[in-house]
Each structure stands twice: as structure tokens, then as C-alpha cells.
C-alpha positions as protocol buffer text, in pm:
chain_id: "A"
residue {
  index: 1
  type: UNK
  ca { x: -12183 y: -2685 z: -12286 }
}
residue {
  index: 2
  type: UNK
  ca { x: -12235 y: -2867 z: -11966 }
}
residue {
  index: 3
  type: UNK
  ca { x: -12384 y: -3201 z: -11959 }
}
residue {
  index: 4
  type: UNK
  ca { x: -12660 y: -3395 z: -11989 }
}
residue {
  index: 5
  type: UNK
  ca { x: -12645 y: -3530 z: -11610 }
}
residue {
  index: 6
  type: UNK
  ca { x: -12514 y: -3183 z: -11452 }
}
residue {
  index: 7
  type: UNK
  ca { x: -12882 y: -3065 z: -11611 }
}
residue {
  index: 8
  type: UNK
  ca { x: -13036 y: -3310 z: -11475 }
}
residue {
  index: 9
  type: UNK
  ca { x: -12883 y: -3262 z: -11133 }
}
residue {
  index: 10
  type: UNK
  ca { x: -12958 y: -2899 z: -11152 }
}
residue {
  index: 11
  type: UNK
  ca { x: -13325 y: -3001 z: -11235 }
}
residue {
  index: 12
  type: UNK
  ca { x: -13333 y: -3241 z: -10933 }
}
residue {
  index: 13
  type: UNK
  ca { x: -13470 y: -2906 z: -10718 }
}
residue {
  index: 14
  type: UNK
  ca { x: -13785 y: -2812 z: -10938 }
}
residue {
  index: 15
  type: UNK
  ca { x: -14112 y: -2897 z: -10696 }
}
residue {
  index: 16
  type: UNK
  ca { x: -14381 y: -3065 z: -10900 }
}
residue {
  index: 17
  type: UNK
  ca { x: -14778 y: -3063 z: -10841 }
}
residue {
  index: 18
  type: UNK
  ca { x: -14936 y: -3017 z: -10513 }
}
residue {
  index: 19
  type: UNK
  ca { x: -15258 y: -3092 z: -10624 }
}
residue {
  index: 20
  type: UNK
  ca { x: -15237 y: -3245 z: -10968 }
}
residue {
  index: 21
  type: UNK
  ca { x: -15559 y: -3236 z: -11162 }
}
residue {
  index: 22
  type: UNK
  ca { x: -15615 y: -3632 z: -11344 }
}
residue {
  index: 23
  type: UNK
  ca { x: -15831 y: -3453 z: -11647 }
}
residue {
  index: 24
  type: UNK
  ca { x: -15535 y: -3193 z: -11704 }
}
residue {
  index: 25
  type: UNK
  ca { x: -15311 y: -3501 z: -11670 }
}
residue {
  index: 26
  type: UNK
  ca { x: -15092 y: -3301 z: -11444 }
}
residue {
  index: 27
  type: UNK
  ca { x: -14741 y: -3558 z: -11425 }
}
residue {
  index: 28
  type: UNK
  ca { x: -14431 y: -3403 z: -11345 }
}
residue {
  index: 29
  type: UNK
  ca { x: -14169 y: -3376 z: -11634 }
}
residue {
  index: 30
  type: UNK
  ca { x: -13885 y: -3633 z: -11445 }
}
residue {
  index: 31
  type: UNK
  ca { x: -13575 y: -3420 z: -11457 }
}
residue {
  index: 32
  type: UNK
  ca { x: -13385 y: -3675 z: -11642 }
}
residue {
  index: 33
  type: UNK
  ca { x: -13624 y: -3672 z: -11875 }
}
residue {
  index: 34
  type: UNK
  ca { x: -13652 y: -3288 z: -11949 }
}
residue {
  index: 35
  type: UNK
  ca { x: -13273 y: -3284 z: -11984 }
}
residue {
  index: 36
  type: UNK
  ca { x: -13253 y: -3519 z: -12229 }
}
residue {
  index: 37
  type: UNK
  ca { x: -13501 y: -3346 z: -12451 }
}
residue {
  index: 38
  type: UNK
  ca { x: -13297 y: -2972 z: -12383 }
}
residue {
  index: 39
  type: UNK
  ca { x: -12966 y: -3108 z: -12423 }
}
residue {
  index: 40
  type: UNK
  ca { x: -13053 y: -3268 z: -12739 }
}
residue {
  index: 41
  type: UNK
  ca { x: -13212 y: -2953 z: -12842 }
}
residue {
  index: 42
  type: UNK
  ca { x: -12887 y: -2747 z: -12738 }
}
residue {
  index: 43
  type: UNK
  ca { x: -12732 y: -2972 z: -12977 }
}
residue {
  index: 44
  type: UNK
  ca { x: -12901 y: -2912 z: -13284 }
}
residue {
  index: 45
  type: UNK
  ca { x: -12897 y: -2527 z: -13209 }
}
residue {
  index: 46
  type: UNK
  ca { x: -13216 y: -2502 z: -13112 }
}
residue {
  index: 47
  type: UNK
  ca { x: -13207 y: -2370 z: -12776 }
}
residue {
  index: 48
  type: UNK
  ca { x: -12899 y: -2093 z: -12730 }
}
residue {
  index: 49
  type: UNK
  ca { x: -13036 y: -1745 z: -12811 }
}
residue {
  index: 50
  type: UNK
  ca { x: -13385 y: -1832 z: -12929 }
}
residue {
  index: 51
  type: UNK
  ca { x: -13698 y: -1739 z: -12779 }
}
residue {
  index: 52
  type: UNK
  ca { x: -13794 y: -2117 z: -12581 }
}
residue {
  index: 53
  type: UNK
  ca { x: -14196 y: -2131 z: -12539 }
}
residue {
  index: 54
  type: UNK
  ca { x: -14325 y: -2443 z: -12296 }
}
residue {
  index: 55
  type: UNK
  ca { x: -14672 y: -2450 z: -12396 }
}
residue {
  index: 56
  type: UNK
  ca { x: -14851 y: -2634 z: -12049 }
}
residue {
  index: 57
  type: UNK
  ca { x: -14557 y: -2599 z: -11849 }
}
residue {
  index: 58
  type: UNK
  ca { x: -14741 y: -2719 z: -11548 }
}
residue {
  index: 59
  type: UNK
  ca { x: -14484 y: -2612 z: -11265 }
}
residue {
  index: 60
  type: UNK
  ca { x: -14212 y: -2506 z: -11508 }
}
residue {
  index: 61
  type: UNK
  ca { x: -13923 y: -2838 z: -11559 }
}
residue {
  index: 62
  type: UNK
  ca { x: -13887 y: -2794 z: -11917 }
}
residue {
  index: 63
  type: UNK
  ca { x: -13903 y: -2435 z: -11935 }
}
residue {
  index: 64
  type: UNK
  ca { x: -13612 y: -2405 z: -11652 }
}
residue {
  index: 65
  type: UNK
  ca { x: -13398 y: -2655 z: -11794 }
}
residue {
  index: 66
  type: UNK
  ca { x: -13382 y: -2451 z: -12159 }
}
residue {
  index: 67
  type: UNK
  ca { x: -13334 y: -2134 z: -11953 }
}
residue {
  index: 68
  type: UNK
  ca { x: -13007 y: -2310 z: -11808 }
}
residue {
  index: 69
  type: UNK
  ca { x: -12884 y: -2343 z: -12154 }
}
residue {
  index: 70
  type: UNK
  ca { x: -12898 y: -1955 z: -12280 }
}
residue {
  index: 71
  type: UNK
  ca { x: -13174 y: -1866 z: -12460 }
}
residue {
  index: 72
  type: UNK
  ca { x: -13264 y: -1521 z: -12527 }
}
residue {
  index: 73
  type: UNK
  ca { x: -13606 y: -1566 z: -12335 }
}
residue {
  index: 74
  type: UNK
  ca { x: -13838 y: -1853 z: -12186 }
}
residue {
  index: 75
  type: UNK
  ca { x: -14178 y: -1837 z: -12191 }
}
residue {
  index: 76
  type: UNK
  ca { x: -14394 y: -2099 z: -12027 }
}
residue {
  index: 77
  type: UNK
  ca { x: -14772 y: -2086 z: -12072 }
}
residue {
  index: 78
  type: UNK
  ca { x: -15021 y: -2310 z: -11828 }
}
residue {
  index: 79
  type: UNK
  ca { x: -15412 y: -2260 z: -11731 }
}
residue {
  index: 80
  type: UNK
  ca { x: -15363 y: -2388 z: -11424 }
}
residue {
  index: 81
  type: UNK
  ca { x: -15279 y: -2095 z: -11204 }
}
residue {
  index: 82
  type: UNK
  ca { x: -15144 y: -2311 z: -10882 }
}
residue {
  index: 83
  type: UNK
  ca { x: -14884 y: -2501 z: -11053 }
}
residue {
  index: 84
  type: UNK
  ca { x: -14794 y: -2140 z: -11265 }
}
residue {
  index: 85
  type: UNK
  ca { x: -14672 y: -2004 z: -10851 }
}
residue {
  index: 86
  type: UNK
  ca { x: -14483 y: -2349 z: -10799 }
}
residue {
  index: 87
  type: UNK
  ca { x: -14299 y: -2273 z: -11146 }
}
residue {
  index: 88
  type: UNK
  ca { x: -14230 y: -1927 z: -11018 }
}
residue {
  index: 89
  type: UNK
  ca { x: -14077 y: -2038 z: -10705 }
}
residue {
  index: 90
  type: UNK
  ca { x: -13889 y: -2294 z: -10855 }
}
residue {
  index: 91
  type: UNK
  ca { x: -13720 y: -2049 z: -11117 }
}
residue {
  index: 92
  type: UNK
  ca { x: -13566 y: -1911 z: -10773 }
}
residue {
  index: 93
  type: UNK
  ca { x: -13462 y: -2247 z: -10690 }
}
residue {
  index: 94
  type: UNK
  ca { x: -13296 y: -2327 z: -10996 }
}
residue {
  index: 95
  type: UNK
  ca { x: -13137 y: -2005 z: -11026 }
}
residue {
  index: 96
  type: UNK
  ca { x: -13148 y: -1932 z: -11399 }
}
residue {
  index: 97
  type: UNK
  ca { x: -12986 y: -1596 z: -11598 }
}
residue {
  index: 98
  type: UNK
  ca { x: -13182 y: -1630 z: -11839 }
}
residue {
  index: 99
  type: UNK
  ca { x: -13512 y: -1364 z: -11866 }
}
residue {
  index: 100
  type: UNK
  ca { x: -13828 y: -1634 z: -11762 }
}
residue {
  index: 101
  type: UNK
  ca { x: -14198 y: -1505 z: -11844 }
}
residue {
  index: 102
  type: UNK
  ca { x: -14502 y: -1685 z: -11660 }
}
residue {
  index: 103
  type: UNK
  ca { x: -14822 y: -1696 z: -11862 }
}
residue {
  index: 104
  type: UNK
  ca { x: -15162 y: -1819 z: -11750 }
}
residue {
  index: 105
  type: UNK
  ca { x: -15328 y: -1870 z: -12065 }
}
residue {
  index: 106
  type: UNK
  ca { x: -15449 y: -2193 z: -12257 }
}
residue {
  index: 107
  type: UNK
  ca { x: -15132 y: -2390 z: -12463 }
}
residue {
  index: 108
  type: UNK
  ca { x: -15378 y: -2432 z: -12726 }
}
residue {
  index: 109
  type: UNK
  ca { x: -15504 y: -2124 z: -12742 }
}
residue {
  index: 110
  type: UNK
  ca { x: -15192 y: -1939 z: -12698 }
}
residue {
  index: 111
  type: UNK
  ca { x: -15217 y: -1522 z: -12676 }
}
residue {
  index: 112
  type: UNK
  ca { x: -14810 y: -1463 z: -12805 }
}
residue {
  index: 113
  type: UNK
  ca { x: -14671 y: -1419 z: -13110 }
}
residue {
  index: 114
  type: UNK
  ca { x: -14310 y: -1454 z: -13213 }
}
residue {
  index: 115
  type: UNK
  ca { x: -14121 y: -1284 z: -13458 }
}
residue {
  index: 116
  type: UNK
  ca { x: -13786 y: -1414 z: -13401 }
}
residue {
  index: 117
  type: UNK
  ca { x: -13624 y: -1758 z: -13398 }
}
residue {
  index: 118
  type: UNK
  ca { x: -13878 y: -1999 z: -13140 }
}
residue {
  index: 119
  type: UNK
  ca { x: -13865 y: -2348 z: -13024 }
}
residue {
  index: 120
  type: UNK
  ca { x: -14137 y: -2498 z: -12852 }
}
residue {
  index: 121
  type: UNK
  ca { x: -14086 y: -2719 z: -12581 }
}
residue {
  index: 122
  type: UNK
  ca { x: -14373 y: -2944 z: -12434 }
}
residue {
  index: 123
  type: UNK
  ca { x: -14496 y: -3261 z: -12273 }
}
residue {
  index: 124
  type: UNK
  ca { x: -14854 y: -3190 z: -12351 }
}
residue {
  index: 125
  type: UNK
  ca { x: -15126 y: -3427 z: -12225 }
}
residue {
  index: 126
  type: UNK
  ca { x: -15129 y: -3789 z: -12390 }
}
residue {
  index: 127
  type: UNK
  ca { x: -15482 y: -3797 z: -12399 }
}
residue {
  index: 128
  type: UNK
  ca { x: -15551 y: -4116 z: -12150 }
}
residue {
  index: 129
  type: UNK
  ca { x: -15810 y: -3990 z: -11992 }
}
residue {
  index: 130
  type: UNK
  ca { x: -16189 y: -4041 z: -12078 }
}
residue {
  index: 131
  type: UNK
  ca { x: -16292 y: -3699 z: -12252 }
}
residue {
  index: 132
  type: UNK
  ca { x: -15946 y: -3603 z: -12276 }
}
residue {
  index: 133
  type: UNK
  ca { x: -15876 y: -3786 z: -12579 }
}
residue {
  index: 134
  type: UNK
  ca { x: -15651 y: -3645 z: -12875 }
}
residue {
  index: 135
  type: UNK
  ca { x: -15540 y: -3407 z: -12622 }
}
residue {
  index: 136
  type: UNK
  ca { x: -15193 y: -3332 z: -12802 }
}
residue {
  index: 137
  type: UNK
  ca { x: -15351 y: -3228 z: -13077 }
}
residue {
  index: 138
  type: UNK
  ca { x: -15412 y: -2898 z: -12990 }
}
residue {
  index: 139
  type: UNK
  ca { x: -15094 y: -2873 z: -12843 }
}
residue {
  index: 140
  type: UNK
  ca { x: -14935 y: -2974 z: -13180 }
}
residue {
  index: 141
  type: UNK
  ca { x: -15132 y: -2716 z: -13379 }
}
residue {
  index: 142
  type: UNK
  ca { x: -15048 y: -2445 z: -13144 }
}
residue {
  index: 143
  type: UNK
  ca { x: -14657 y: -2526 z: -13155 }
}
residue {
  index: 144
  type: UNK
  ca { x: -14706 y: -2538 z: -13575 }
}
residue {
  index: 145
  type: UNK
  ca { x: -14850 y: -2178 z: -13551 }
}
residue {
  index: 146
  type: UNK
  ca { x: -14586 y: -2035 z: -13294 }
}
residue {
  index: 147
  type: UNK
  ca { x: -14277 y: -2191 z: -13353 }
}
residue {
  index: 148
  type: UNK
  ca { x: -14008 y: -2271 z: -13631 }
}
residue {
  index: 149
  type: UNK
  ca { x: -13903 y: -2618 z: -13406 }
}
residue {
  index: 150
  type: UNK
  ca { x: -14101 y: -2773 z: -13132 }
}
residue {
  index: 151
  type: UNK
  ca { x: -14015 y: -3105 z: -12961 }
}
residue {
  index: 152
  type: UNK
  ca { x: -14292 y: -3300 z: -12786 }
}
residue {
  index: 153
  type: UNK
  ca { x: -14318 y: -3597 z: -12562 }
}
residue {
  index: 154
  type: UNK
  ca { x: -14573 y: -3840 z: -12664 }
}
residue {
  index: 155
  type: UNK
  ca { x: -14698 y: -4187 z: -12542 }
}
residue {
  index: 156
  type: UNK
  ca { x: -14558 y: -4477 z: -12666 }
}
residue {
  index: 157
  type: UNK
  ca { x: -14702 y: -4611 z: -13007 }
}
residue {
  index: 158
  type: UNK
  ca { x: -14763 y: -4211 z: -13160 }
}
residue {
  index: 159
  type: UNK
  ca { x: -14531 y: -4211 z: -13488 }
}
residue {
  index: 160
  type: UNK
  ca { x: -14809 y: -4275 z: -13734 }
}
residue {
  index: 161
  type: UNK
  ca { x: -15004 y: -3990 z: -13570 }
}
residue {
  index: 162
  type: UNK
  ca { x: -14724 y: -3739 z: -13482 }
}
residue {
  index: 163
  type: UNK
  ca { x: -14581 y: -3818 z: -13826 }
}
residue {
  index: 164
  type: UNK
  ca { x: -14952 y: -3753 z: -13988 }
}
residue {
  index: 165
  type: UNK
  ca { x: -15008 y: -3477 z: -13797 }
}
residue {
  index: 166
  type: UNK
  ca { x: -14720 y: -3258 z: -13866 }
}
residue {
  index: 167
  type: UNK
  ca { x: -14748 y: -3353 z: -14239 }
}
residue {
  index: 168
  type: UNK
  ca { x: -15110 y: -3212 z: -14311 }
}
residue {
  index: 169
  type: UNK
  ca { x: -14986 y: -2917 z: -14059 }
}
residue {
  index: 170
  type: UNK
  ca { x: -14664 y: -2789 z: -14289 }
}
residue {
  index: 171
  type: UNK
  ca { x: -14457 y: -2954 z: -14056 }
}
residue {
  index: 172
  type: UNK
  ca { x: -14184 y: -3248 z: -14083 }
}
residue {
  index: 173
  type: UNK
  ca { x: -14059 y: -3471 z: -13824 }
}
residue {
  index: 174
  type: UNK
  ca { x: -13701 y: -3510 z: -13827 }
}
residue {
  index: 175
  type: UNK
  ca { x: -13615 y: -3667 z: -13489 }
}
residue {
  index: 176
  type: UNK
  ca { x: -13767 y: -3923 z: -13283 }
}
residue {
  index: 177
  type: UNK
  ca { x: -13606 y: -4075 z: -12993 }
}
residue {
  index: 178
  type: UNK
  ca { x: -13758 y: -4376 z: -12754 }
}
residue {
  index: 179
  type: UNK
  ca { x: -13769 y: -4201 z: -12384 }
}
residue {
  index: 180
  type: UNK
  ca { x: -13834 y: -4336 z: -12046 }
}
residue {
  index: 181
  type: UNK
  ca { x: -14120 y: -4136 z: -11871 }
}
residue {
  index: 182
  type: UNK
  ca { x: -14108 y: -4211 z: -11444 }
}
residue {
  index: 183
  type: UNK
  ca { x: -14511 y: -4179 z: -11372 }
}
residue {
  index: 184
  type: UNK
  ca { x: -14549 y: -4083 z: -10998 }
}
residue {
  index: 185
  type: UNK
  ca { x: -14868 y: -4229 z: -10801 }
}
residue {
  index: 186
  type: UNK
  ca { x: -15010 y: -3971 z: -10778 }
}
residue {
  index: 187
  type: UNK
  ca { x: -15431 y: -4032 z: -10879 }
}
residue {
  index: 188
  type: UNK
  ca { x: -15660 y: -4300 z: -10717 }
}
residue {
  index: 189
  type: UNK
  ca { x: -15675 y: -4507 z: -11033 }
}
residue {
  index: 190
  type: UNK
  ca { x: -15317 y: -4569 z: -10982 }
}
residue {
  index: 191
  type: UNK
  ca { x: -15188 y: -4887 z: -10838 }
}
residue {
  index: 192
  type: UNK
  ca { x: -14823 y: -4857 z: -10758 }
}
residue {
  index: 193
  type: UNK
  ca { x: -14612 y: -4580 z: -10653 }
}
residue {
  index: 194
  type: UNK
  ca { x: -14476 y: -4555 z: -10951 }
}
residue {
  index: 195
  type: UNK
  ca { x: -14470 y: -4678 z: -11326 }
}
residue {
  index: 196
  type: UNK
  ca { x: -14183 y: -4652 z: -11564 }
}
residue {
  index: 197
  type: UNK
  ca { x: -14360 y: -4604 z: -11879 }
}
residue {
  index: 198
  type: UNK
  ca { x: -14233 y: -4573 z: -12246 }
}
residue {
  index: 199
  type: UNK
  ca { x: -14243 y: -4230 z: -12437 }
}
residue {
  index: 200
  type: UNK
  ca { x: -14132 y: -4093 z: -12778 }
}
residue {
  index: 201
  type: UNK
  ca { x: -13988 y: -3760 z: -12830 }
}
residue {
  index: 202
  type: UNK
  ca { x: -14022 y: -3611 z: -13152 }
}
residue {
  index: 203
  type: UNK
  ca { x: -13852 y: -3304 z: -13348 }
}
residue {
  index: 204
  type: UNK
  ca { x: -14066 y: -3121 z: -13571 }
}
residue {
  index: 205
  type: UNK
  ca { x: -13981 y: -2851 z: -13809 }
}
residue {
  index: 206
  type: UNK
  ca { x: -14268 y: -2646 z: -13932 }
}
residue {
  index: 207
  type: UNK
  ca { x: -14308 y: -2437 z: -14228 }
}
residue {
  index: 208
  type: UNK
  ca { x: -14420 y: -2049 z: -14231 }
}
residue {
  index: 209
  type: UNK
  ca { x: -14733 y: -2157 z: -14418 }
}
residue {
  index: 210
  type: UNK
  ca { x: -14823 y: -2439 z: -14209 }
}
């Protein structure tokens, strides 16, 4: 298995938004970041010959980096249909061997089904912005209806929720991990170039029934 930081570095090439959209909370997936989460992932099995689904894969990081790591099939699903052709010109970029599927269709809503072994991956929304808010929890119920394991990126402070959440949803957290989260300037309500902020990553394992 190659490492975290040759991931990364392979990751370093994926393009992010052109023309990010502040109520879709469009922020790049920081490579680092999006190795992390895979490689971990890798590591618990979770990744190597499953089907990987990225549910608002925006232009694709997460969903390259598991195709890098063997899985039977990627899947990455985003409404956005400009970042969906960055994500399809950045799997020729990357270079991956493993068969990648672009879907335009809402993560929430999600028109697949899965019969074999599936992991979602995802760094859904935080829900920051005004009418936006509670956005991941769509994305969590979708990922509890598609997936045996999905792991999620989440602002800092979500445990209670994310915890909560997967509990009333047959699901159990059984991973969490503190994550650094690189937030480009990228909107006009942002101040700096850029903002380091704190994320949490969580594994989830949902039941059949949930």
C-alpha cells in the first residue's frame, strides 16, 4: 500500500472550482486532507474492491483518491454540472485504473442502488450558510440508505450530532479523528486568503435496517 503523502502528492494535480457557488458551499477537498480520510479507510478494508460512492463530489478529490487505492468502482454524484466536467478532466490528470462513473444527480436524493460491499465517501456541506443549515443531514441519511460504511467530514464541534444522528438512523460511529480543513478565499464574505479551520472525520457503520 503506498502512503499517505505519495496520495497526497498524487492528489496535488486535481483542479478545484472555477466558479464555486457560497449556498452549495463549494470548498475544495485539500489533498492532504482527502488522503488522510482514504488511507485510513484503505486501512480498515474499506476501500480495496468495494464499490466507493462520493456523494457531492464537487470536482472529484475524494472520489480520485479511493480510485488510486483499488476499488472495484467509484462513483461520484454532484448537482452541479460544471464542477462534474472539472472532475472528469481531472480523472485524466490523476490517471486512475480504477473504472470512475460521473453522476449529476442530487447526494441526497441519490438515483443508485448497491448490492455489493459500498463505502461512502463525502465532505458534504457544513451547513454555515444562512438557509443552508443542517445541510449534512441529508447527506448522512443518504449514505445510511446506500452504504454499509461512510466516512464524512464535519465542522468542528459535530460529535453530539453525528453521534445522534447515526444512532436514530441504524448506524454507529466507530471512528472519529480531529482533521485540519485549508479553506481557500474564495467568497466575498471572506477576509483572508485562507483559513486553517478545524474538522472531524467520522466512521459510521450502518445497519441493513437503518
Amino acid at each position: 500500500m503506498a502512503s499517505r503523502r505519495s496520495l497526497a502528492t498524487k492528489l496535488g494535480v486535481v483542479a478545484g472550482f472555477e466558479q464555486p457557488t457560497a449556498s452549495l458551499e463549494q470548498y475544495p477537498t485539500p489533498p492532504g486532507l482527502a488522503a488522510h480520510v482514504v488511507h485510513f479507510a484503505d486501512l480498515q478494508g474499506d476501500v480495496e474492491g468495494r464499490t466507493i460512492l462520493d456523494l457531492g463530489t464537487g470536482t472529484g478529490m475524494l472520489a480520485l483518491a479511493a480510485a488510486l487505492r483499488g476499488p472495484a468502482r467509484v462513483v461520484g454524484l454532484e448537482v452541479d454540472p460544471g464542477p462534474l466536467g472539472t472532475a472528469r478532466e481531472n480523472e485524466r490528470r490523476v490517471g486512475t485504473n480504477a473504472p470512475v462513473h460521473w453522476l449529476r444527480a442530487d447526494a441526497t436524493r441519490p438515483p443508485i442502488r448497491t448490492a455489493e460491499p459500498t463505502t461512502v465517501l463525502m465532505n458534504p456541506p457544513f451547513g454555515a450558510q444562512d438557509g443552508n443549515r443542517h445541510a449534512d443531514r441529508g447527506f448522512l441519511a443518504a449514505a445510511g440508505t446506500l452504504a454499509d460504511v461512510s466516512y464524512s467530514v464535519h465542522n468542528d464541534g459535530s460529535e453530539a450530532f453525528v453521534r445522534s444522528f447515526a444512532a436514530d438512523n441504524g448506524g454507529t460511529v466507530t471512528h472519529a479523528f480531529a482533521a485540519e480543513f485549508d479553506l481557500e478565499n474564495r467568497f466575498d464574505h471572506h477576509t483572508d486568503d485562507s483559513t486553517a479551520i478545524d474538522t472531524e472525520v467520522y466512521r459510521i457503520e450502518w445497519s441493513d435496517d437503518g
